[in-house]
């Protein structure tokens, strides 16, 4: 969402605004209207074969995730909600109480102001749904009523009726014809993602209605939706150069405009309002957001044009590299249009788009967007397809983008139960999202990350008052339960996607499922089924499982097919108190970057383990590990060993879970340096050469760095990828076979091949586990 200009403005504006209201200040809140129960669910998957439970149906138990949430809930309790009204009141001509400051950051009167109010509404609604604590509903009701009063005060003073915002209506209208305003800081002529801001505010009201039963919020958002319809069809009718209603061509031009055309997932709100009201106008508005000139059709056709060579990009206004977080949420909106209309192209576009990002542009922690030598320095833009290692050069992986990718992944899963979607979801949730919240108790700001760079020796920074990631961050940590369980539409099947301590109340089926685990700090979980009758329970077997995924029911081992990256099914008649014990031993796993196999990250089960410390100068840690391995190939027993139950150690270095919200410098990636073929301490003197794996070159040539091309795995990589070896004989046979392959490819001479096989044969004791 940001570039240099934003940050300069931000600093300047922050310097002007004076003393923030201290955390915990008491203030009087007018009597709140009572919040009712939740309303009909019309969100992601509401018409799909597999559907989510409502947030209020799943209570979070004690775990890493409840700890992260507790800190965010405390922020939600302490933060003075009156601060969110200041700019809205200013715009509506309503007075503000003395001494109440705007939140600050980008929520400071700048052109993006208002977005944070929407996120705060959503957080309060989620917090209410999750805990039932009256304080959240009270705050929410007060804000909704006050914002509604602002909307009323604006009536008759706007071009179209129903506008509500922290900035004047014109800031939104000018993004369309005839002005087509561009992104910038001039309050009179520029704009800054005005429809993104409208989306966040509307989403907040819709969540207040759907999660907390706030009826007034629905009235307000429906009036906003009607305003939006007029703004996107009739347009700026009072402008002297007005030339008639907005055309498809105008809309395409708007949405292709860098940042000014960033609309988040605005289309989702209108599709949901259509579901609630049946009013066709809302569906028409939702489709106004189709980005038809450049990206939509390419995604339908699965043409990856996220990055184009300069000058070859389609469209009149889009930049060669697309801004990642501008586009990811568009596809969640397209999915909602598909869910309302059944129009396949919307779903196909979303499926194909997701496939362009995951795995082709995904970093180890689940994030995307970065930089690479020779490109411009905007780290919020997509990197080239399959450019992972060579895009870590600077910064990137905006937390917002992962927030949106998780939404998209789960939404796609509702329609096609590809376990890869939930593998991605878990990766992003356990690593980047959990790791985005500092483990500190500060409540003056949300204490979340913006970027989570992969650069060696980088430190995470937390805070983010008023930024996009500060907004989505408030949401992330108050909805951890949203994807633990799904259900089939016909209620015959329960999907257990995530092993997170929680209790599901499935009233309709009369089942209560309690899950006890400290996952991912524990490698097991226990599900207790309370209820009677037949139910298929599908347990996710994570893609990272290497061995030993076991299921017992009431203590009796079950014969299950636990293939990694699948779901296994327990189909039976359940009785009250049935216990399902799942054990899923973690192992230390090395993950290689797609474009440079020697650029690697370490995982323990689902948990990314960056190396603590700063190697200095942005250079990579270099690790030599094959020397340490035994025949079982188990890194955790020989090369990267447990330190204290949480951290690991290798060669005097400490590896710490990425979810730990600290500020220590760390390196999520390291370079693997294995120059010689060795077996334990037995050396061969033979270079550990790379095979030519014909890795795909970057889709758009990158200046200054070699494309992957002939890069590939080394001899030792290929050997050890076949571990564990049951016997020494099996190990030697594997070495012999791979040595022959390398010799045939001209990578080992006859003499080298003989020396390698002979050394392997002599390494029996060396490799004994
Ligand atoms: Zn962001």
XYZ file of C-alpha atoms and ligand atoms in Angstrom:
770
model
C 0.000 0.000 0.000
C 2.921 2.295 0.642
C 5.772 3.679 -1.291
C 8.334 6.326 -0.456
C 5.915 9.207 -0.715
C 3.539 7.672 1.805
C 6.184 7.210 4.367
C 7.478 10.727 4.048
C 3.994 12.088 4.424
C 3.394 9.794 7.308
C 6.451 11.005 9.184
C 5.618 14.630 8.519
C 2.024 14.252 9.615
C 2.988 12.292 12.687
C 5.342 15.032 13.767
C 2.539 17.559 13.590
C -0.041 15.597 15.532
C 0.421 16.012 19.217
C 0.386 13.601 22.155
C -1.666 10.506 21.659
C -4.248 9.604 24.246
C -2.617 7.309 26.768
C -3.605 3.690 26.664
C -6.182 2.809 29.242
C -7.600 6.333 29.567
C -11.129 6.114 30.865
C -13.857 7.872 28.981
C -17.593 7.744 28.949
C -19.370 5.900 26.206
C -23.029 6.625 25.564
C -25.357 3.778 26.446
C -24.870 1.170 23.776
C -27.648 -0.448 21.878
C -27.711 -4.105 22.763
C -26.042 -6.363 20.244
C -28.110 -9.255 19.051
C -27.117 -12.633 17.728
C -25.458 -13.382 14.432
C -27.352 -13.174 11.170
C -27.602 -15.421 8.167
C -24.133 -16.209 6.892
C -23.507 -14.968 3.364
C -19.712 -14.874 3.362
C -17.064 -17.097 1.800
C -18.323 -20.563 0.940
C -21.923 -19.848 1.912
C -23.167 -21.626 -1.210
C -20.333 -24.149 -1.514
C -20.167 -27.903 -0.970
C -17.885 -27.313 1.998
C -18.617 -24.431 4.323
C -17.100 -22.697 7.302
C -18.572 -22.484 10.749
C -19.407 -19.098 12.127
C -16.782 -17.524 14.351
C -19.089 -17.806 17.362
C -19.419 -21.581 16.874
C -15.754 -22.185 17.624
C -14.129 -21.169 20.897
C -10.359 -20.952 21.012
C -8.613 -22.967 23.720
C -5.280 -22.232 25.335
C -2.401 -22.246 22.843
C 0.065 -20.085 21.032
C -2.857 -18.605 19.120
C -4.896 -17.664 22.167
C -1.796 -15.958 23.561
C -1.436 -13.888 20.410
C -5.139 -13.134 20.490
C -5.159 -12.137 24.160
C -2.713 -9.349 23.420
C -4.798 -8.082 20.524
C -8.005 -8.270 22.564
C -6.352 -6.149 25.211
C -5.539 -3.599 22.521
C -9.198 -3.711 21.416
C -10.313 -3.082 24.994
C -7.886 -0.300 25.772
C -7.803 1.708 22.601
C -9.966 4.826 22.687
C -12.569 4.293 19.966
C -13.410 7.993 19.920
C -10.189 8.518 17.994
C -11.749 6.745 15.015
C -14.550 9.295 14.866
C -12.491 12.467 14.737
C -11.998 12.622 10.972
C -15.491 11.379 10.198
C -16.924 14.093 12.438
C -14.721 16.699 10.776
C -15.954 15.686 7.345
C -19.572 15.557 8.481
C -19.363 18.897 10.272
C -19.954 17.380 13.690
C -18.046 18.513 16.783
C -15.360 16.442 18.443
C -14.695 16.265 22.184
C -11.586 18.242 23.122
C -8.270 16.437 23.356
C -9.145 13.397 21.292
C -6.476 12.748 18.680
C -6.706 10.949 15.378
C -5.026 7.521 15.496
C -2.113 8.714 13.357
C -0.011 6.865 10.837
C -1.993 6.901 7.592
C -5.069 7.524 9.683
C -4.065 11.126 10.171
C -6.188 13.107 7.727
C -4.231 11.865 4.723
C -6.093 10.559 1.720
C -6.367 6.964 2.990
C -8.040 8.004 6.232
C -11.074 5.991 7.278
C -9.730 2.545 6.437
C -8.569 1.942 9.988
C -12.002 2.665 11.380
C -13.357 -0.155 9.247
C -10.731 -2.597 10.467
C -11.425 -1.631 14.059
C -15.151 -2.308 13.555
C -14.305 -5.729 12.133
C -11.975 -6.500 15.012
C -14.631 -5.553 17.559
C -17.224 -7.668 15.768
C -14.846 -10.628 15.680
C -13.869 -10.115 19.297
C -17.526 -10.036 20.268
C -18.269 -13.188 18.289
C -15.246 -14.939 19.779
C -15.627 -14.014 23.428
C -19.109 -12.603 23.986
C -17.502 -9.973 26.170
C -19.994 -7.072 26.397
C -17.323 -4.402 26.176
C -16.626 -5.222 22.533
C -20.272 -4.987 21.546
C -20.628 -1.757 23.516
C -17.715 -0.144 21.730
C -18.976 -1.449 18.419
C -22.504 -0.150 18.929
C -21.262 3.241 19.974
C -19.059 3.537 16.894
C -21.811 2.328 14.562
C -24.284 4.842 15.980
C -21.823 7.716 15.772
C -20.791 6.836 12.233
C -24.452 6.566 11.313
C -24.935 10.064 12.684
C -22.094 11.233 10.428
C -23.820 9.667 7.436
C -27.046 11.436 8.411
C -25.220 14.734 8.816
C -23.786 14.404 5.324
C -27.218 13.852 3.781
C -28.065 16.506 1.242
C -24.487 17.729 1.087
C -23.053 15.133 -1.247
C -23.281 14.527 -4.988
C -24.969 11.186 -4.390
C -26.891 10.248 -1.228
C -25.537 7.838 1.352
C -21.855 8.703 1.323
C -19.875 8.071 4.461
C -16.148 8.555 4.864
C -13.413 10.191 6.838
C -12.535 12.216 3.742
C -14.862 14.249 1.543
C -16.832 12.376 -1.101
C -14.816 14.052 -3.837
C -11.710 12.082 -2.860
C -13.529 8.971 -4.108
C -15.312 10.504 -7.079
C -12.163 12.001 -8.541
C -10.700 8.540 -9.109
C -13.274 8.161 -11.881
C -13.954 10.187 -15.035
C -13.392 12.842 -16.049
C -10.436 13.376 -13.707
C -9.082 9.835 -13.201
C -7.015 11.138 -10.302
C -3.726 9.422 -9.602
C -2.067 8.496 -6.360
C -0.273 11.277 -4.534
C -0.379 13.569 -1.551
C -2.233 16.604 -2.908
C -5.485 16.769 -0.963
C -7.261 18.606 -3.782
C -6.184 16.649 -6.819
C -4.775 13.265 -5.835
C -6.335 10.208 -4.335
C -5.106 7.129 -2.484
C -6.968 3.848 -2.884
C -10.373 5.451 -2.192
C -12.358 2.288 -2.957
C -10.043 0.289 -0.731
C -11.036 2.609 2.085
C -14.710 2.330 1.212
C -14.304 -1.456 1.258
C -12.778 -1.496 4.730
C -15.474 0.738 6.178
C -18.291 -1.214 4.532
C -16.723 -4.520 5.591
C -16.652 -3.237 9.151
C -20.360 -2.470 9.103
C -21.194 -5.752 7.438
C -19.225 -7.613 10.109
C -20.926 -5.592 12.838
C -24.211 -6.780 11.375
C -23.353 -10.371 10.556
C -21.166 -11.171 13.574
C -22.732 -8.979 16.233
C -26.256 -8.590 14.962
C -26.068 -4.815 14.767
C -29.065 -3.840 12.638
C -28.115 -0.185 12.413
C -24.847 -1.238 10.767
C -26.796 -2.927 7.989
C -28.849 0.206 7.351
C -25.697 2.286 7.113
C -23.870 -0.088 4.792
C -26.888 -0.400 2.500
C -26.980 3.365 2.108
C -23.241 3.338 1.418
C -23.794 0.599 -1.145
C -26.397 2.641 -2.957
C -24.041 5.582 -2.970
C -21.312 3.338 -4.371
C -23.623 2.146 -7.108
C -24.333 5.715 -8.178
C -20.684 6.684 -7.887
C -19.609 3.799 -10.131
C -22.400 4.112 -12.692
C -23.485 7.745 -12.930
C -20.182 9.028 -11.589
C -19.226 12.617 -10.921
C -22.342 14.277 -12.385
C -21.583 17.743 -11.077
C -18.163 18.033 -12.669
C -18.112 20.661 -15.459
C -16.522 18.141 -17.850
C -19.005 15.400 -17.075
C -19.530 13.379 -20.234
C -22.127 10.861 -19.171
C -22.336 7.663 -17.172
C -19.230 5.668 -16.366
C -18.401 3.059 -18.988
C -16.781 -0.366 -18.698
C -13.782 1.178 -20.356
C -13.602 3.876 -17.684
C -13.741 1.274 -14.929
C -10.992 -0.774 -16.535
C -8.864 2.319 -16.726
C -9.510 3.117 -13.054
C -8.662 -0.331 -11.691
C -5.438 -0.519 -13.649
C -4.114 2.632 -12.021
C -1.353 2.076 -9.523
C -2.636 2.510 -5.924
C -5.389 4.933 -6.961
C -7.149 1.922 -8.447
C -6.478 -0.333 -5.472
C -9.897 -1.372 -4.236
C -9.055 -4.266 -1.922
C -11.904 -6.735 -1.971
C -14.676 -4.165 -2.369
C -16.538 -6.480 -4.749
C -17.064 -9.048 -1.961
C -19.151 -6.622 0.081
C -21.592 -5.976 -2.740
C -21.986 -9.661 -3.526
C -22.774 -10.306 0.129
C -25.273 -7.457 0.224
C -26.905 -9.009 -2.801
C -27.158 -12.270 -0.892
C -28.740 -10.498 2.051
C -31.209 -8.355 0.147
C -31.710 -9.932 -3.260
C -31.302 -6.470 -4.759
C -29.748 -6.875 -8.214
C -28.161 -3.435 -7.960
C -25.532 -4.801 -5.568
C -24.468 -7.561 -7.919
C -24.142 -5.031 -10.679
C -21.928 -2.908 -8.422
C -19.827 -5.928 -7.502
C -19.136 -6.515 -11.184
C -18.144 -2.904 -11.681
C -14.898 -3.896 -9.967
C -13.950 -6.460 -12.615
C -10.461 -5.576 -13.745
C -11.185 -6.491 -17.351
C -8.488 -4.660 -19.218
C -5.388 -6.409 -17.996
C -5.643 -9.043 -15.311
C -9.052 -10.711 -15.305
C -9.044 -12.378 -18.705
C -5.395 -13.354 -18.381
C -6.233 -15.155 -15.156
C -9.245 -16.875 -16.679
C -6.898 -18.120 -19.403
C -4.123 -18.893 -16.906
C -1.672 -16.537 -18.577
C 0.761 -15.387 -15.905
C 1.233 -11.679 -16.519
C 1.822 -10.589 -12.933
C 5.199 -9.349 -14.089
C 5.784 -8.171 -17.648
C 8.866 -6.833 -19.332
C 8.552 -3.046 -19.290
C 6.570 -1.874 -22.278
C 4.930 -5.239 -22.913
C 2.255 -5.074 -20.234
C -1.352 -5.052 -21.365
C -3.663 -2.167 -20.637
C -3.272 1.572 -20.730
C -2.234 2.213 -17.181
C -0.953 -0.867 -15.392
C 2.671 -1.000 -14.286
C 4.921 -3.790 -15.625
C 5.027 -5.463 -12.205
C 1.719 -5.610 -10.404
C 1.368 -4.477 -6.817
C 0.641 -7.698 -4.939
C -1.815 -6.617 -2.308
C -3.766 -4.497 -4.749
C -4.813 -7.620 -6.569
C -4.974 -10.588 -4.190
C -8.229 -9.455 -2.512
C -9.880 -8.724 -5.875
C -10.061 -12.473 -6.349
C -11.807 -13.098 -3.057
C -14.426 -10.715 -4.392
C -14.578 -12.598 -7.693
C -15.141 -15.792 -5.713
C -18.081 -14.172 -3.996
C -19.538 -13.191 -7.367
C -19.099 -16.800 -8.476
C -20.849 -17.955 -5.324
C -23.800 -15.682 -6.065
C -24.083 -16.283 -9.808
C -22.348 -19.558 -10.630
C -20.448 -17.773 -13.381
C -17.424 -20.030 -13.786
C -14.986 -17.492 -15.162
C -14.875 -15.701 -11.807
C -13.851 -18.873 -10.029
C -11.441 -19.928 -12.740
C -9.716 -16.546 -12.567
C -9.307 -16.940 -8.808
C -8.012 -20.515 -8.999
C -5.481 -19.665 -11.679
C -4.359 -16.480 -9.984
C -3.775 -18.300 -6.708
C -1.722 -20.864 -8.600
C 0.503 -18.104 -9.970
C 1.316 -16.928 -6.453
C 1.449 -20.229 -4.546
C 3.957 -21.757 -4.935
C 5.581 -19.748 -7.736
C 5.991 -16.551 -5.746
C 5.810 -17.805 -2.192
C 8.529 -17.464 0.415
C 9.097 -19.926 3.231
C 6.844 -18.137 5.732
C 3.981 -17.938 3.278
C 4.527 -14.337 2.179
C 4.883 -12.976 -1.313
C 6.144 -9.879 -3.167
C 9.706 -8.735 -3.096
C 12.485 -7.257 -5.097
C 15.351 -8.305 -7.248
C 18.505 -6.736 -8.542
C 17.903 -4.602 -11.565
C 14.246 -3.983 -10.799
C 12.732 -0.878 -9.319
C 12.763 -0.807 -5.543
C 9.069 -1.305 -4.906
C 9.082 -4.368 -2.682
C 5.294 -4.529 -2.590
C 5.175 -5.707 -6.169
C 5.186 -9.288 -7.370
C 8.517 -10.841 -8.097
C 9.067 -12.818 -11.293
C 7.517 -16.230 -11.510
C 9.739 -18.668 -9.620
C 12.137 -15.946 -8.536
C 12.413 -16.749 -4.857
C 16.098 -16.762 -3.911
C 16.981 -13.838 -6.132
C 14.162 -11.646 -4.886
C 15.244 -11.783 -1.247
C 17.750 -9.072 -2.002
C 16.010 -6.348 -0.119
C 12.642 -6.438 1.582
C 9.116 -7.598 0.967
C 6.379 -9.995 2.053
C 3.784 -7.504 3.195
C 1.719 -9.050 5.979
C -1.545 -7.826 4.422
C -0.915 -9.871 1.336
C -0.695 -13.059 3.360
C -3.870 -12.103 5.208
C -5.551 -11.914 1.820
C -3.937 -15.065 0.423
C -5.238 -17.032 3.400
C -8.729 -15.726 2.725
C -8.418 -16.749 -0.892
C -6.974 -20.191 -0.100
C -9.783 -21.130 2.275
C -12.396 -19.745 -0.095
C -11.047 -21.892 -2.928
C -10.998 -24.928 -0.639
C -14.729 -24.586 -0.019
C -15.262 -25.349 -3.697
C -12.429 -27.740 -4.398
C -11.060 -29.710 -1.475
C -7.455 -29.698 -2.622
C -5.425 -30.212 0.578
C -2.718 -27.967 -0.864
C -4.928 -24.974 -0.110
C -4.982 -25.834 3.580
C -1.282 -26.701 3.589
C -0.694 -23.182 2.381
C -3.152 -21.800 4.897
C -1.341 -23.512 7.751
C 2.050 -22.332 6.538
C 0.933 -18.736 6.378
C -0.991 -18.840 9.633
C 1.565 -20.620 11.804
C 4.481 -18.626 10.444
C 3.878 -15.224 8.943
C 0.594 -14.416 10.677
C 1.470 -15.767 14.138
C 4.898 -14.169 13.699
C 3.353 -10.829 12.811
C 2.272 -10.081 16.370
C 4.912 -9.028 18.892
C 4.921 -10.958 22.138
C 4.641 -7.763 24.132
C 1.739 -6.199 25.968
C 1.802 -2.707 24.502
C -1.723 -1.469 23.808
C -1.042 1.959 22.318
C -0.738 0.340 18.873
C -1.522 -3.103 17.456
C 2.094 -4.300 17.646
C 2.052 -6.041 14.283
C 4.429 -6.200 11.351
C 4.230 -4.548 7.961
C 6.907 -6.298 5.913
C 8.419 -9.555 7.029
C 11.591 -9.528 4.982
C 13.584 -12.648 4.290
C 16.898 -10.836 4.104
C 19.645 -12.465 6.169
C 20.010 -10.844 9.585
C 16.780 -8.881 9.314
C 14.770 -7.761 12.349
C 11.011 -7.601 12.441
C 9.518 -4.250 13.391
C 6.133 -4.007 15.117
C 3.632 -1.215 15.538
C 1.671 -0.068 12.503
C -0.845 2.388 13.781
C -2.884 3.494 10.812
C -1.259 1.336 8.148
C -2.882 -1.305 6.000
C -1.056 -4.088 7.844
C -1.946 -2.528 11.174
C -5.560 -2.827 10.029
C -5.528 -6.382 8.720
C -3.326 -7.215 11.701
C -6.152 -6.318 14.092
C -8.307 -8.801 12.192
C -5.746 -11.609 11.899
C -5.350 -12.148 15.596
C -9.035 -12.080 16.432
C -10.157 -14.827 14.048
C -7.730 -17.691 14.554
C -10.636 -20.117 14.816
C -12.116 -19.408 11.397
C -10.579 -22.319 9.513
C -9.981 -24.996 12.142
C -13.180 -26.842 11.183
C -15.286 -26.894 8.070
C -18.422 -28.892 7.328
C -20.031 -30.333 4.242
C -23.173 -28.544 3.114
C -25.184 -31.695 3.803
C -23.762 -31.840 7.349
C -22.502 -35.399 6.890
C -18.819 -34.539 7.117
C -16.640 -32.549 9.456
C -13.292 -31.334 8.165
C -10.562 -30.882 10.752
C -8.081 -28.651 8.958
C -5.942 -27.255 11.702
C -4.732 -28.682 14.965
C -5.470 -25.729 17.186
C -6.915 -25.960 20.691
C -10.615 -25.170 20.383
C -14.188 -26.255 20.972
C -16.672 -26.508 18.135
C -20.360 -26.327 18.996
C -22.179 -27.822 16.026
C -25.690 -27.267 17.219
C -27.456 -28.421 14.076
C -25.844 -31.864 14.340
C -25.769 -32.017 18.105
C -22.013 -32.453 18.201
C -19.469 -30.722 20.342
C -15.866 -31.356 19.365
C -13.148 -30.328 21.766
C -9.566 -30.224 20.630
C -6.812 -30.164 23.224
C -3.309 -29.422 22.032
C -0.564 -26.890 22.283
C 0.182 -27.318 18.569
C 2.484 -26.187 17.013
C 4.409 -26.411 20.264
C 3.190 -29.965 20.585
C 3.107 -32.799 18.047
C -0.196 -34.339 18.933
C -3.804 -33.434 19.497
C -6.805 -34.978 21.178
C -10.309 -34.509 19.835
C -13.134 -35.414 22.151
C -16.446 -36.015 20.440
C -19.560 -35.221 22.369
C -22.655 -36.225 20.490
C -24.167 -39.335 19.022
C -24.619 -40.688 15.563
C -22.873 -41.089 12.303
C -20.446 -38.458 11.163
C -17.529 -38.581 8.768
C -14.569 -36.817 10.333
C -11.829 -35.859 7.919
C -8.436 -35.231 9.482
C -5.844 -33.292 7.584
C -2.554 -35.118 7.111
C -0.258 -32.149 6.565
C 1.992 -32.141 3.527
C 5.037 -31.794 5.782
C 4.431 -35.115 7.572
C 7.326 -37.463 6.907
C 6.413 -40.431 9.041
C 4.441 -41.616 12.007
C 1.075 -39.908 11.594
C -1.070 -42.102 13.848
C -4.689 -42.086 14.901
C -6.150 -43.841 17.907
C -9.800 -43.890 18.861
C -10.444 -44.540 22.527
C -6.906 -45.816 22.769
C -7.201 -48.260 19.870
C -4.844 -47.812 16.972
C -6.710 -47.212 13.700
C -5.563 -48.592 10.374
C -5.518 -45.387 8.363
C -3.980 -44.295 5.110
C -2.049 -41.252 6.231
C -0.499 -40.003 3.020
C 1.052 -36.549 3.481
C -0.961 -33.803 1.836
C -4.322 -35.593 2.056
C -7.258 -35.916 4.411
C -7.999 -39.269 6.023
C -11.567 -40.157 6.885
C -12.954 -41.617 10.104
C -16.459 -42.763 9.256
C -18.404 -44.209 12.172
C -21.212 -43.829 14.624
C -19.833 -41.743 17.435
C -20.709 -42.016 21.065
C -20.501 -39.410 23.748
C -16.946 -39.022 25.001
C -15.184 -40.779 22.115
C -11.585 -39.711 22.019
C -9.502 -39.332 18.868
C -5.793 -39.085 19.564
C -3.662 -37.920 16.686
C 0.096 -37.946 16.802
C 2.083 -36.315 14.041
C 5.778 -36.336 14.815
C 7.541 -33.259 13.483
C 10.837 -33.670 11.750
C 13.498 -31.225 10.710
C 12.959 -30.556 7.048
C 15.031 -28.569 4.608
C 13.097 -26.602 2.028
C 14.890 -25.393 -1.080
C 14.072 -22.240 -2.991
C 12.571 -23.092 -6.368
C 15.145 -21.171 -8.322
C 18.284 -21.823 -6.260
C 18.345 -25.186 -4.509
C 21.261 -24.084 -2.335
C 19.117 -21.318 -0.797
C 17.254 -23.099 1.933
C 15.118 -22.751 4.996
C 14.659 -25.062 7.956
C 11.297 -26.291 9.142
C 10.298 -28.339 12.140
C 6.985 -29.802 11.077
C 4.922 -26.736 10.129
C 7.230 -24.322 11.929
C 9.767 -22.210 10.053
C 13.013 -21.967 12.024
C 15.039 -18.886 11.091
C 18.625 -18.759 12.314
C 19.031 -16.164 15.051
C 21.676 -13.489 14.618
C 23.038 -11.310 11.876
C 25.745 -12.739 9.654
C 26.476 -9.144 8.616
C 26.329 -7.167 5.417
C 23.240 -8.952 4.138
C 25.296 -12.043 3.430
C 23.860 -15.477 3.956
C 24.778 -17.894 6.700
C 26.567 -20.790 5.102
C 25.909 -24.232 6.498
C 27.516 -27.581 5.761
C 25.275 -30.310 7.112
C 25.600 -33.579 5.206
C 28.748 -34.392 7.165
C 26.571 -34.680 10.283
C 23.864 -36.953 8.942
C 23.459 -40.595 9.910
C 21.874 -43.306 7.811
C 18.386 -42.370 9.045
C 18.804 -38.929 7.458
C 17.269 -37.406 10.560
C 18.581 -33.856 10.869
C 17.089 -33.452 14.329
C 19.273 -36.258 15.678
C 22.529 -35.243 14.160
C 22.707 -31.908 12.367
C 20.077 -29.494 13.694
C 19.318 -30.665 17.198
C 16.805 -29.586 19.858
C 18.092 -27.031 22.318
C 15.368 -26.532 24.890
C 12.068 -27.877 23.606
C 11.452 -24.856 21.404
C 14.717 -23.722 19.817
C 17.233 -25.774 17.858
C 20.956 -25.501 17.381
C 23.410 -26.203 14.623
C 27.139 -25.467 14.579
C 26.837 -23.077 17.505
C 23.897 -21.194 15.977
C 20.377 -20.982 17.390
C 17.241 -21.528 15.338
C 14.032 -20.110 16.743
C 10.426 -20.519 15.554
C 9.322 -17.686 13.309
C 6.097 -17.375 15.312
C 8.059 -16.038 18.274
C 7.274 -12.336 18.129
C 10.649 -10.906 19.018
C 12.966 -8.382 17.409
C 16.144 -10.426 17.284
C 17.905 -10.354 13.943
C 17.312 -13.599 12.106
C 17.749 -15.312 8.765
C 14.841 -17.309 7.381
C 17.081 -18.522 4.543
C 20.660 -19.747 4.530
C 23.046 -20.979 1.858
C 23.928 -24.628 1.767
C 27.606 -25.132 1.083
C 28.602 -28.732 0.464
C 31.728 -28.568 -1.659
C 32.896 -32.152 -1.365
C 31.297 -35.575 -1.380
C 31.719 -36.867 2.165
C 30.122 -39.566 4.251
C 30.458 -38.560 7.874
C 34.133 -37.753 8.310
C 35.157 -39.954 5.397
C 36.276 -37.695 2.621
C 36.536 -38.547 -1.051
C 38.268 -35.502 -2.499
C 35.552 -35.560 -5.161
C 33.679 -32.298 -5.762
C 29.973 -32.448 -4.905
C 28.823 -31.327 -8.349
C 25.390 -30.095 -9.330
C 23.134 -31.861 -11.732
C 21.455 -29.856 -14.505
C 17.820 -29.954 -13.494
C 16.749 -27.572 -16.229
C 15.054 -25.234 -13.797
C 12.695 -22.794 -15.472
C 14.298 -19.469 -16.282
C 12.568 -16.389 -14.938
C 9.625 -15.505 -17.141
C 10.940 -11.993 -17.529
C 14.722 -11.700 -17.793
C 16.317 -10.184 -14.721
C 19.333 -7.960 -15.095
C 22.457 -8.688 -13.139
C 21.690 -12.189 -11.900
C 21.767 -15.511 -13.657
C 18.444 -17.171 -14.367
C 18.170 -20.634 -12.791
C 18.660 -22.421 -16.102
C 21.105 -25.236 -15.520
C 21.042 -25.091 -11.731
C 20.053 -28.220 -9.879
C 20.640 -30.606 -7.027
C 24.067 -31.770 -5.958
C 25.154 -35.376 -5.738
C 24.677 -35.402 -1.975
C 21.260 -33.724 -2.274
C 20.079 -36.519 -4.521
C 21.492 -39.239 -2.259
C 20.119 -37.866 0.992
C 16.714 -37.087 -0.492
C 16.251 -40.865 -0.459
C 16.860 -41.200 3.295
C 16.136 -42.982 5.560
C 18.156 -46.045 4.621
C 17.175 -49.209 6.467
C 20.586 -50.796 6.128
C 24.077 -49.750 5.206
C 23.755 -51.994 2.163
C 20.771 -50.000 0.997
C 22.724 -46.769 1.456
C 25.657 -48.045 -0.588
C 23.359 -49.318 -3.315
C 21.760 -45.880 -3.535
C 25.141 -44.166 -3.740
C 26.192 -46.607 -6.447
C 23.074 -45.949 -8.506
C 23.292 -42.175 -8.231
C 27.028 -42.214 -8.934
C 26.283 -44.116 -12.119
C 23.659 -41.517 -13.108
C 26.082 -38.672 -12.427
C 28.832 -40.467 -14.343
C 26.522 -40.968 -17.313
C 25.709 -37.257 -17.210
C 29.436 -36.543 -17.316
C 29.497 -35.228 -13.760
C 31.786 -37.908 -12.294
C 34.834 -39.456 -13.924
C 35.324 -43.199 -13.785
C 37.890 -42.765 -11.027
C 35.740 -40.354 -9.011
C 32.796 -42.693 -9.250
C 34.927 -45.546 -7.889
C 36.216 -43.409 -5.012
C 32.731 -42.265 -4.054
C 31.269 -45.764 -3.957
C 34.235 -47.121 -2.066
C 34.034 -44.341 0.536
C 30.324 -44.992 1.006
C 31.067 -48.667 1.591
C 33.666 -47.791 4.216
C 31.311 -45.459 6.086
C 29.287 -48.154 7.816
C 30.192 -47.144 11.351
C 30.233 -43.432 10.524
C 26.640 -43.531 9.379
C 25.281 -45.794 12.109
C 22.361 -43.879 13.652
Zn -0.265 -3.971 4.398
